[in-house]
CSV table of C-alpha atoms in Angstrom, one decimal:
chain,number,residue,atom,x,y,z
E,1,UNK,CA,0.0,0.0,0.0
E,2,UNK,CA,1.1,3.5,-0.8
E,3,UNK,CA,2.5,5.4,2.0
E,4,UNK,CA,0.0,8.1,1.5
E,5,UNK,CA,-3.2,5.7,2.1
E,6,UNK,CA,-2.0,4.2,5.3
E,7,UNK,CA,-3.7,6.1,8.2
E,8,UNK,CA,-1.1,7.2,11.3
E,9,UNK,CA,-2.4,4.1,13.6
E,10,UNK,CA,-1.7,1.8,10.6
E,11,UNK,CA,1.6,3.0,10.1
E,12,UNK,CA,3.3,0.5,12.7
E,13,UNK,CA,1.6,-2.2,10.9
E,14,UNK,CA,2.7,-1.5,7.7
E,15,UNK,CA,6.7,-1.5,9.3
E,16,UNK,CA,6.7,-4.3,10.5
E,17,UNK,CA,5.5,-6.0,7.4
E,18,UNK,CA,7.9,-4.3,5.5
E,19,UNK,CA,10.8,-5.9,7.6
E,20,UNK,CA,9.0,-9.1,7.3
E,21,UNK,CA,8.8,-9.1,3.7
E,22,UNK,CA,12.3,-8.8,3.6
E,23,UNK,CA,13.6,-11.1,5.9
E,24,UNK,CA,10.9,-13.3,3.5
E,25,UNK,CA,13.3,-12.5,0.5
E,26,UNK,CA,16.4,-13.9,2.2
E,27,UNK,CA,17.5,-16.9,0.5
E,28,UNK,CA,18.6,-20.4,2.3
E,29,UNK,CA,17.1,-19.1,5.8
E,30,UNK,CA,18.2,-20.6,8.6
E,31,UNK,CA,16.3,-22.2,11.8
E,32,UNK,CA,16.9,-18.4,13.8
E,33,UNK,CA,15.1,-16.6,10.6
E,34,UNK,CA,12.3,-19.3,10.5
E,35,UNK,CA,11.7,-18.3,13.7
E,36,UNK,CA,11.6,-15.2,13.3
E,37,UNK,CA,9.9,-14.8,10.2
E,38,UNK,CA,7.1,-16.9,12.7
E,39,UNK,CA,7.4,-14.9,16.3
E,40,UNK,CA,6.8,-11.6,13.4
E,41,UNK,CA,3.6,-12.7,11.8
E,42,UNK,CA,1.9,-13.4,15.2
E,43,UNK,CA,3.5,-10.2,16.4
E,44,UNK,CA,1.9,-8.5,13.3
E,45,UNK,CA,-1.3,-10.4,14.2
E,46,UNK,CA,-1.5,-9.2,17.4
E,47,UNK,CA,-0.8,-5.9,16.5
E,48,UNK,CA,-3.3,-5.5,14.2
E,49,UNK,CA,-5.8,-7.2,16.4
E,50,UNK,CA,-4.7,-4.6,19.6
E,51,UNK,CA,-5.2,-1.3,17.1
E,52,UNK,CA,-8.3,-1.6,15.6
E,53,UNK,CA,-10.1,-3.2,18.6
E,54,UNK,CA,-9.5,-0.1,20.6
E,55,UNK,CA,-10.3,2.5,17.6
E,56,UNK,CA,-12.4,5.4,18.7
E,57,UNK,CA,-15.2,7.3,16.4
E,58,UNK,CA,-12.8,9.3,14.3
E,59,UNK,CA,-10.2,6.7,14.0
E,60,UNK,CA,-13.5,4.7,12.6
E,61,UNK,CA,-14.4,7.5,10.5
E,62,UNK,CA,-10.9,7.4,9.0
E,63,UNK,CA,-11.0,4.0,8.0
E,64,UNK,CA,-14.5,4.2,6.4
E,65,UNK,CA,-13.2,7.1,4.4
E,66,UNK,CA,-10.1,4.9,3.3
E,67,UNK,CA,-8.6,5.8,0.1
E,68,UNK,CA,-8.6,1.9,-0.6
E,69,UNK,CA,-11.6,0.6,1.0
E,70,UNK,CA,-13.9,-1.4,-1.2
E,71,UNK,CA,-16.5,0.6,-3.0
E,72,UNK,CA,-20.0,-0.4,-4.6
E,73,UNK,CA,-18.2,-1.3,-8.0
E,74,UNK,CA,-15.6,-3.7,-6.2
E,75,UNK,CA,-18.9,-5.5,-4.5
E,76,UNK,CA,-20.4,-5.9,-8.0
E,77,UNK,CA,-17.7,-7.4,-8.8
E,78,UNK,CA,-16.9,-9.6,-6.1
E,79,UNK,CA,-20.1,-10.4,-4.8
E,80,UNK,CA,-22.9,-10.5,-7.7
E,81,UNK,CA,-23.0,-12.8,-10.7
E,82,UNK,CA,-24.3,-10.7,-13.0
E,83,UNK,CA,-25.1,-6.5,-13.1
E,84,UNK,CA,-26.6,-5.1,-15.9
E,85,UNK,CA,-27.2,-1.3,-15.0
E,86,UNK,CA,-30.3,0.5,-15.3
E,87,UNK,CA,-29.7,4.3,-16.4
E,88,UNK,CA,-31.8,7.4,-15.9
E,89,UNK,CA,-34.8,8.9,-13.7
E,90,UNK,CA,-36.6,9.6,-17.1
E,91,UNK,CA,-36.6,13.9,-16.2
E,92,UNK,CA,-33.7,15.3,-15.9
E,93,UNK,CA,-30.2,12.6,-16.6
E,94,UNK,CA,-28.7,9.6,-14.9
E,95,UNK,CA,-26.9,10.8,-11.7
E,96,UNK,CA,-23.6,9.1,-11.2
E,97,UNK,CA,-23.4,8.6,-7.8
E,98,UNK,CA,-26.2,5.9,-7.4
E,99,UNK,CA,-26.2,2.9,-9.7
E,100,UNK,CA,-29.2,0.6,-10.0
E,101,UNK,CA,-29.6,-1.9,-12.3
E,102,UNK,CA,-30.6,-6.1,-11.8
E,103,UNK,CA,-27.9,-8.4,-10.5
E,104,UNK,CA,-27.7,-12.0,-9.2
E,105,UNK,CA,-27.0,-13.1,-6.1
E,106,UNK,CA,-26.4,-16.9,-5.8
E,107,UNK,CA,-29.0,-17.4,-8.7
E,108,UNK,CA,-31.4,-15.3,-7.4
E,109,UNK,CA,-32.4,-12.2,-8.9
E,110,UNK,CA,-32.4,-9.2,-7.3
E,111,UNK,CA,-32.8,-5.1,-8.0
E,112,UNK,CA,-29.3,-3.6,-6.8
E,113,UNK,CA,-29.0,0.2,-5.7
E,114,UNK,CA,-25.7,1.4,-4.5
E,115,UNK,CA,-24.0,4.5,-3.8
E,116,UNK,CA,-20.4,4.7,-5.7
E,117,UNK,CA,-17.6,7.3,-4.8
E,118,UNK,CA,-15.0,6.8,-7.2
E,119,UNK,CA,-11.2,6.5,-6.8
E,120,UNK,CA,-9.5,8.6,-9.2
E,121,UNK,CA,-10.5,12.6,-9.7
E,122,UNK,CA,-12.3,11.7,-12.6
E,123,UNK,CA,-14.3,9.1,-11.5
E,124,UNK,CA,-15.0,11.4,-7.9
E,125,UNK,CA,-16.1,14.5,-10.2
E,126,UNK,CA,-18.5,12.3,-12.3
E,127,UNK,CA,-19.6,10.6,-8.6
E,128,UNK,CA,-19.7,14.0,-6.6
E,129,UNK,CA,-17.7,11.8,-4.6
E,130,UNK,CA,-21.2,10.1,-3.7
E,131,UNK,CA,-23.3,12.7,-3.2
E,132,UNK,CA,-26.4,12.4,-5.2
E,133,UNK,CA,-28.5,15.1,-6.6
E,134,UNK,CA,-32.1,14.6,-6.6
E,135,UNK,CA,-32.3,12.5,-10.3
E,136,UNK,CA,-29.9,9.7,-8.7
E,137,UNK,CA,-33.1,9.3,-5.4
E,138,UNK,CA,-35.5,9.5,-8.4
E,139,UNK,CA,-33.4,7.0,-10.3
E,140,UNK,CA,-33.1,4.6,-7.3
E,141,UNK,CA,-36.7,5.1,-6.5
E,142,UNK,CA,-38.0,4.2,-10.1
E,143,UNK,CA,-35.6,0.7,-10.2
E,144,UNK,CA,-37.3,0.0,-6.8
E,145,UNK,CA,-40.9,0.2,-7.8
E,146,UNK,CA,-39.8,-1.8,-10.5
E,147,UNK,CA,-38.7,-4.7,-8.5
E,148,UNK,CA,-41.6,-4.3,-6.3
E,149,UNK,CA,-43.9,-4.9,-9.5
E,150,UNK,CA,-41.7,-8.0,-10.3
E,151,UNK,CA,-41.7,-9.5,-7.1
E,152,UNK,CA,-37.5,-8.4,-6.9
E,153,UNK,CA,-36.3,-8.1,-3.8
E,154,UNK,CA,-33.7,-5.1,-3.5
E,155,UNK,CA,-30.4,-4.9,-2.1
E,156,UNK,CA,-28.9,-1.3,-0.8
E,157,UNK,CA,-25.5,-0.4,-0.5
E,158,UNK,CA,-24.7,3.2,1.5
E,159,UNK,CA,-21.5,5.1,1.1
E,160,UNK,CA,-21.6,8.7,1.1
E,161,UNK,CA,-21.0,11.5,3.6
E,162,UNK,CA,-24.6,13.2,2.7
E,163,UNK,CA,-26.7,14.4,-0.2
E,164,UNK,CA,-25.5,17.1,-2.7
E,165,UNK,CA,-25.2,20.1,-0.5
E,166,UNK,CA,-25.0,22.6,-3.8
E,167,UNK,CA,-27.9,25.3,-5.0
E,168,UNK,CA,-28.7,22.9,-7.9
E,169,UNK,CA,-29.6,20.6,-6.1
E,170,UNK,CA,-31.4,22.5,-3.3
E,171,UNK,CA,-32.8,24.2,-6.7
E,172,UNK,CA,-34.5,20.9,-7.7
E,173,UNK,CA,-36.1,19.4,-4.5
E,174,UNK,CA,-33.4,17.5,-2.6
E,175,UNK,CA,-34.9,17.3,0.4
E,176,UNK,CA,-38.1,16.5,-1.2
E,177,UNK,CA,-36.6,14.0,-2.9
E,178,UNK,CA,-35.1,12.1,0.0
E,179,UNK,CA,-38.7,12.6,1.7
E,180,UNK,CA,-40.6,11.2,-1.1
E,181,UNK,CA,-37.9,7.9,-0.6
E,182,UNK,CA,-38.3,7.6,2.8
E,183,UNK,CA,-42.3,7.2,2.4
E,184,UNK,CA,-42.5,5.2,-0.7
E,185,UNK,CA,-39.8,2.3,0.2
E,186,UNK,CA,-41.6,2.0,3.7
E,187,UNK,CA,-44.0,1.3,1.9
E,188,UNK,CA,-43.0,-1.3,-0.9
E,189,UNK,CA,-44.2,-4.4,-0.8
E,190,UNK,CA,-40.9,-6.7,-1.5
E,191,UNK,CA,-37.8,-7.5,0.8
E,192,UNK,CA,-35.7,-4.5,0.7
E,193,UNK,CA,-31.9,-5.1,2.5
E,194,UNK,CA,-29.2,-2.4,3.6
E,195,UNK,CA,-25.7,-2.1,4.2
E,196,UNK,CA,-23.6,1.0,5.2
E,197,UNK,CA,-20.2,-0.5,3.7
E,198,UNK,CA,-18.2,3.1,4.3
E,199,UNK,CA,-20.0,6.6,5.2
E,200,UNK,CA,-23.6,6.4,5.8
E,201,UNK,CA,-24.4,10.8,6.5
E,202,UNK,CA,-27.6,12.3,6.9
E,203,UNK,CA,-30.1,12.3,4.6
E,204,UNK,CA,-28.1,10.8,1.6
E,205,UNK,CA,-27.6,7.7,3.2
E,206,UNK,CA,-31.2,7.1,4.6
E,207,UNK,CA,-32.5,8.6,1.1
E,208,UNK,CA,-31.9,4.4,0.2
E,209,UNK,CA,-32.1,3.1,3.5
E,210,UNK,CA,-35.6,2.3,4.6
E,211,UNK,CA,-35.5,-1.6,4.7
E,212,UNK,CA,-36.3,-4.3,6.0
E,213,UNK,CA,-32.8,-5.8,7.8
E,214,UNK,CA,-30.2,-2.6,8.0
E,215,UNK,CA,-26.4,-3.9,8.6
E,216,UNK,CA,-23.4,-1.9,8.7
E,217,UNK,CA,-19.8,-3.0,8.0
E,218,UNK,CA,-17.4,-3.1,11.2
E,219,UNK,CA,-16.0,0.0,10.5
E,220,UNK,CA,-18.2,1.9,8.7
E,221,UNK,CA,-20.6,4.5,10.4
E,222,UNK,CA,-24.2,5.9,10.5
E,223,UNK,CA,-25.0,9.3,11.3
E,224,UNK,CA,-27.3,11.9,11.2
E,225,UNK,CA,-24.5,14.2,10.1
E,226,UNK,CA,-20.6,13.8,9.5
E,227,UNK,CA,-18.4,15.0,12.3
E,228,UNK,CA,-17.0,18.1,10.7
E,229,UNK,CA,-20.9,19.4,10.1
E,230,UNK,CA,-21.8,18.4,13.7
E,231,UNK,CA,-18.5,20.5,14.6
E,232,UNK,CA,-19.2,23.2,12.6
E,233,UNK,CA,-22.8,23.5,14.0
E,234,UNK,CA,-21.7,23.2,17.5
E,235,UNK,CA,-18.3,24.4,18.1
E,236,UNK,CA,-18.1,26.8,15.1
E,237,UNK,CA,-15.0,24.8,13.9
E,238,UNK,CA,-14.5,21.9,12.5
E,239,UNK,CA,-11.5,21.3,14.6
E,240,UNK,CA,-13.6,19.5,17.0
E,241,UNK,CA,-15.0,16.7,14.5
E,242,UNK,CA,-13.4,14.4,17.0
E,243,UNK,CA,-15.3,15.3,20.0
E,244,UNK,CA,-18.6,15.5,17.8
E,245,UNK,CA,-17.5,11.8,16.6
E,246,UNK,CA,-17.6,10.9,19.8
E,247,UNK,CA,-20.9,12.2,20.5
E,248,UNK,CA,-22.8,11.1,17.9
E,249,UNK,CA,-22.3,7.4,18.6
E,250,UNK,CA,-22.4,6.6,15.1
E,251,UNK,CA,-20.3,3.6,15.2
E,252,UNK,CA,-21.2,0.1,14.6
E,253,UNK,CA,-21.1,-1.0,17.8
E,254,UNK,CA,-22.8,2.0,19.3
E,255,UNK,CA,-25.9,1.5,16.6
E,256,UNK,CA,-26.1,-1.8,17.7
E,257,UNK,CA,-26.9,-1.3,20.8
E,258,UNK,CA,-29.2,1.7,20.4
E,259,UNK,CA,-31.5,-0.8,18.2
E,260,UNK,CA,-30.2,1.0,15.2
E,261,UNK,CA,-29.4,-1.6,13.0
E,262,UNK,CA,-29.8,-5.4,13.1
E,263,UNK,CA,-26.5,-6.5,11.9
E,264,UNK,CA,-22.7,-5.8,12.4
E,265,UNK,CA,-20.6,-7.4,9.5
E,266,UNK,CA,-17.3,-8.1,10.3
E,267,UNK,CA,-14.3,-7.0,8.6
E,268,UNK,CA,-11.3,-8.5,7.8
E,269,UNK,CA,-8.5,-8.3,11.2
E,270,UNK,CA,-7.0,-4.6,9.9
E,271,UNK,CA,-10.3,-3.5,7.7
E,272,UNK,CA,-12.0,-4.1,4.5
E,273,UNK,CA,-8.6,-2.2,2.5
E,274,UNK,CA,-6.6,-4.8,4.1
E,275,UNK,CA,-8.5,-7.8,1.5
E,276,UNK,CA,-11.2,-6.8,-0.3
E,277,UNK,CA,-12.7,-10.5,-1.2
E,278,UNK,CA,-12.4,-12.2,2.4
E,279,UNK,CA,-15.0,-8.6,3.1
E,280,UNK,CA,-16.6,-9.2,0.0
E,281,UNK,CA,-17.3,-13.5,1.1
E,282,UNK,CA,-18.7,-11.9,4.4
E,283,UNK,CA,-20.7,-9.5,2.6
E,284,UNK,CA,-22.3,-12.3,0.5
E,285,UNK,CA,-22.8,-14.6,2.9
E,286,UNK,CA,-24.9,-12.0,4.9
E,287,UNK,CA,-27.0,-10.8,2.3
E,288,UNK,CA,-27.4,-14.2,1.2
E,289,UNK,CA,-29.1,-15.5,4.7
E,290,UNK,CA,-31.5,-12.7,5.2
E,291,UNK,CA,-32.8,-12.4,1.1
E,292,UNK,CA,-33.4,-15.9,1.7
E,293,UNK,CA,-35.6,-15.2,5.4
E,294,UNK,CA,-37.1,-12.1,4.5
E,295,UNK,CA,-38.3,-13.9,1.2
E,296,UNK,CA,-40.6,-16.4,3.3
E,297,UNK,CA,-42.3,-13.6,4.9
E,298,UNK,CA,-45.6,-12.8,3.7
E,299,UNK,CA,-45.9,-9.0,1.9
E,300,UNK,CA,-48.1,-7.5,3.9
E,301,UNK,CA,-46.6,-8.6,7.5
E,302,UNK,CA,-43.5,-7.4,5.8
E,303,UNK,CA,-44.5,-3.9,5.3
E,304,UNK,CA,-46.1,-3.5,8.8
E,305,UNK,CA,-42.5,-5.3,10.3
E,306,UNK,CA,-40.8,-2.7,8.3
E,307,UNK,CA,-42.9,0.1,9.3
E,308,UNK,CA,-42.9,-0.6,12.9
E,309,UNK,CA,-39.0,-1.3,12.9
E,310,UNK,CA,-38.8,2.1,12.4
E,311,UNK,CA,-41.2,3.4,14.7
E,312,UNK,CA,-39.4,2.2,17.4
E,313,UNK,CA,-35.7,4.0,16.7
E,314,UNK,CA,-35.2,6.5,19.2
E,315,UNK,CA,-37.9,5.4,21.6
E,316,UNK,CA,-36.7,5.5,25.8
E,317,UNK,CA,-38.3,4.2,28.9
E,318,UNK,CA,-38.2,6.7,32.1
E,319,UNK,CA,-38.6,5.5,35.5
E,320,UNK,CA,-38.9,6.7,38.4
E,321,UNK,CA,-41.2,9.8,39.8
E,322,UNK,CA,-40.1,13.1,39.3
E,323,UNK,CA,-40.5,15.0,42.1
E,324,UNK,CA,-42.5,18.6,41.7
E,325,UNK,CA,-41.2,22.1,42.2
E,326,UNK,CA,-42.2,24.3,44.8
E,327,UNK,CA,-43.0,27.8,44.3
């Protein structure tokens, strides 16, 4: 990996292999470099296990953002059989930074929807480096009431730090858009299923994330707003994105146990960058299992399940009298 996509916590990591690889190279090794070749792999091993078990939030955000992080192209790639894309929200063009189109998954059919970044400047500047515009939520809604009229269930993959935040788009409806989304796939009558595999912000993200089971990758994250807006907001700078990562509690583990999300995929030990198909077989094998169970549930208890599911986020029990205030 290029020096300039390892993150500072990685940077130990990436050292230590280094030497490894060249003590590797070494021809005729004797017994003491066997042995040390071995006592450095677990020592790599346990290093890797130590770091990223004791991230916090903006170390998280960090890797989610990573320059070589699987994106929603790799995972057509790697997990589907087939993808033939489905262009257009028959207005105004084909936004860039959602693609939808039909795909197989282990033989089964199924209408894909995923949010794509791009790598190189190009490929960001035809993305918006995932931030949709109102035709890509139009787009993604049309492909879904497709599948609904099929009987195709849909699969959702979320990576972007929010909407398009430009007058155009603001121009146009975006927040309207996103609205419109949010009622109609509540509301869909086939299996829809989620997955934050980087950046899941705001309104972009749950513009395509009404469904039925919502996962999220082990070091991605899910938030009402990315760190640097939450800073901005409340600090005035956006210096502080590492205290408002904190308090957001937008990780995986924190969604989990808010009743966020049903589903925490793990990644491979050192994240998803580290090997892109071992978190692409993981991927697969989740999506796989719950197609297959929300497929045997009957349409309409579907829709009520989904609705209710999302009733319930943010819902708290008090206990306990509060005591009233004399005059």
């Amino acid at each position: 990996m290029s020096a300039i996509n390892q993150l500072p916590f990685e940077r130990p990591i990436y050292e230590l292999e280094e030497q490894l690889k060249k003590i590797e190279q070494e021809p005729n090794p004797t017994p003491n470099t066997k042995d040390a070749i071995r006592n450095m792999r677990l020592e790599i091993t346990r290093m890797k296990r130590e770091i990223f078990e004791n991230l916090d939030a903006w170390d998280t955000v960090k890797v989610a953002r990573h320059a070589e992080r699987p994106q929603t192209l790799d995972y057509l790639e790697l997990v589907f059989d087939e993808f033939v894309e489905l262009h257009g929200d028959k207005a105004i063009g084909d936004d860039r930074a959602i693609l939808t189109g039909l795909a197989k998954l282990d033989g089964q059919k199924v209408m894909f929807v995923g949010q794509q970044k791009g790598r190189t400047l190009k490929e960001r500047t035809e993305c918006y480096y995932g931030c949709a515009h109102p035709e890509g939520y139009r787009k993604a809604l049309s492909k879904m009431k497709m599948a609904e009229k099929f009987g195709i269930p849909i699969i959702c993959l979320i990576d972007t730090p929010g909407a398009y935040p430009g007058i155009k788009a603001e121009e146009q409806g975006i927040s309207y858009n996103i609205a419109i989304n949010l009622r109609e796939m509540s509301l869909l009558k086939t299996p829809i299923v989620c997955v934050v595999i980087g950046e899941g912000g705001s309104g972009g993200a749950i513009g395509i994330g009404v469904g039925d089971h919502i996962s999220v990758l082990q070091y991605a994250y899910y938030s009402v707003i990315t760190p640097e807006g939450c800073a901005g907001i409340l600090w005035k700078d956006v210096k502080f994105a590492n205290e408002a990562a904190n308090a957001l509690k937008f990780t995986s583990k924190n969604l989990l146990e808010l009743g966020i999300i049903d589903e925490v995929i793990p990644e491979p030990l050192g994240g998803a960058h580290r090997d892109h198909r071992q978190m692409a077989t993981s991927l697969k094998a989740s999506l796989s299992a719950n197609l297959k169970q929300l497929m045997s549930i009957p349409k309409d208890q579907l829709v009520d399940q989904r609705y209710e599911k999302f009733r319930k986020i943010g819902m708290f029990h008090e206990t306990g009298q509060t005591e009233p205030v004399s005059s």
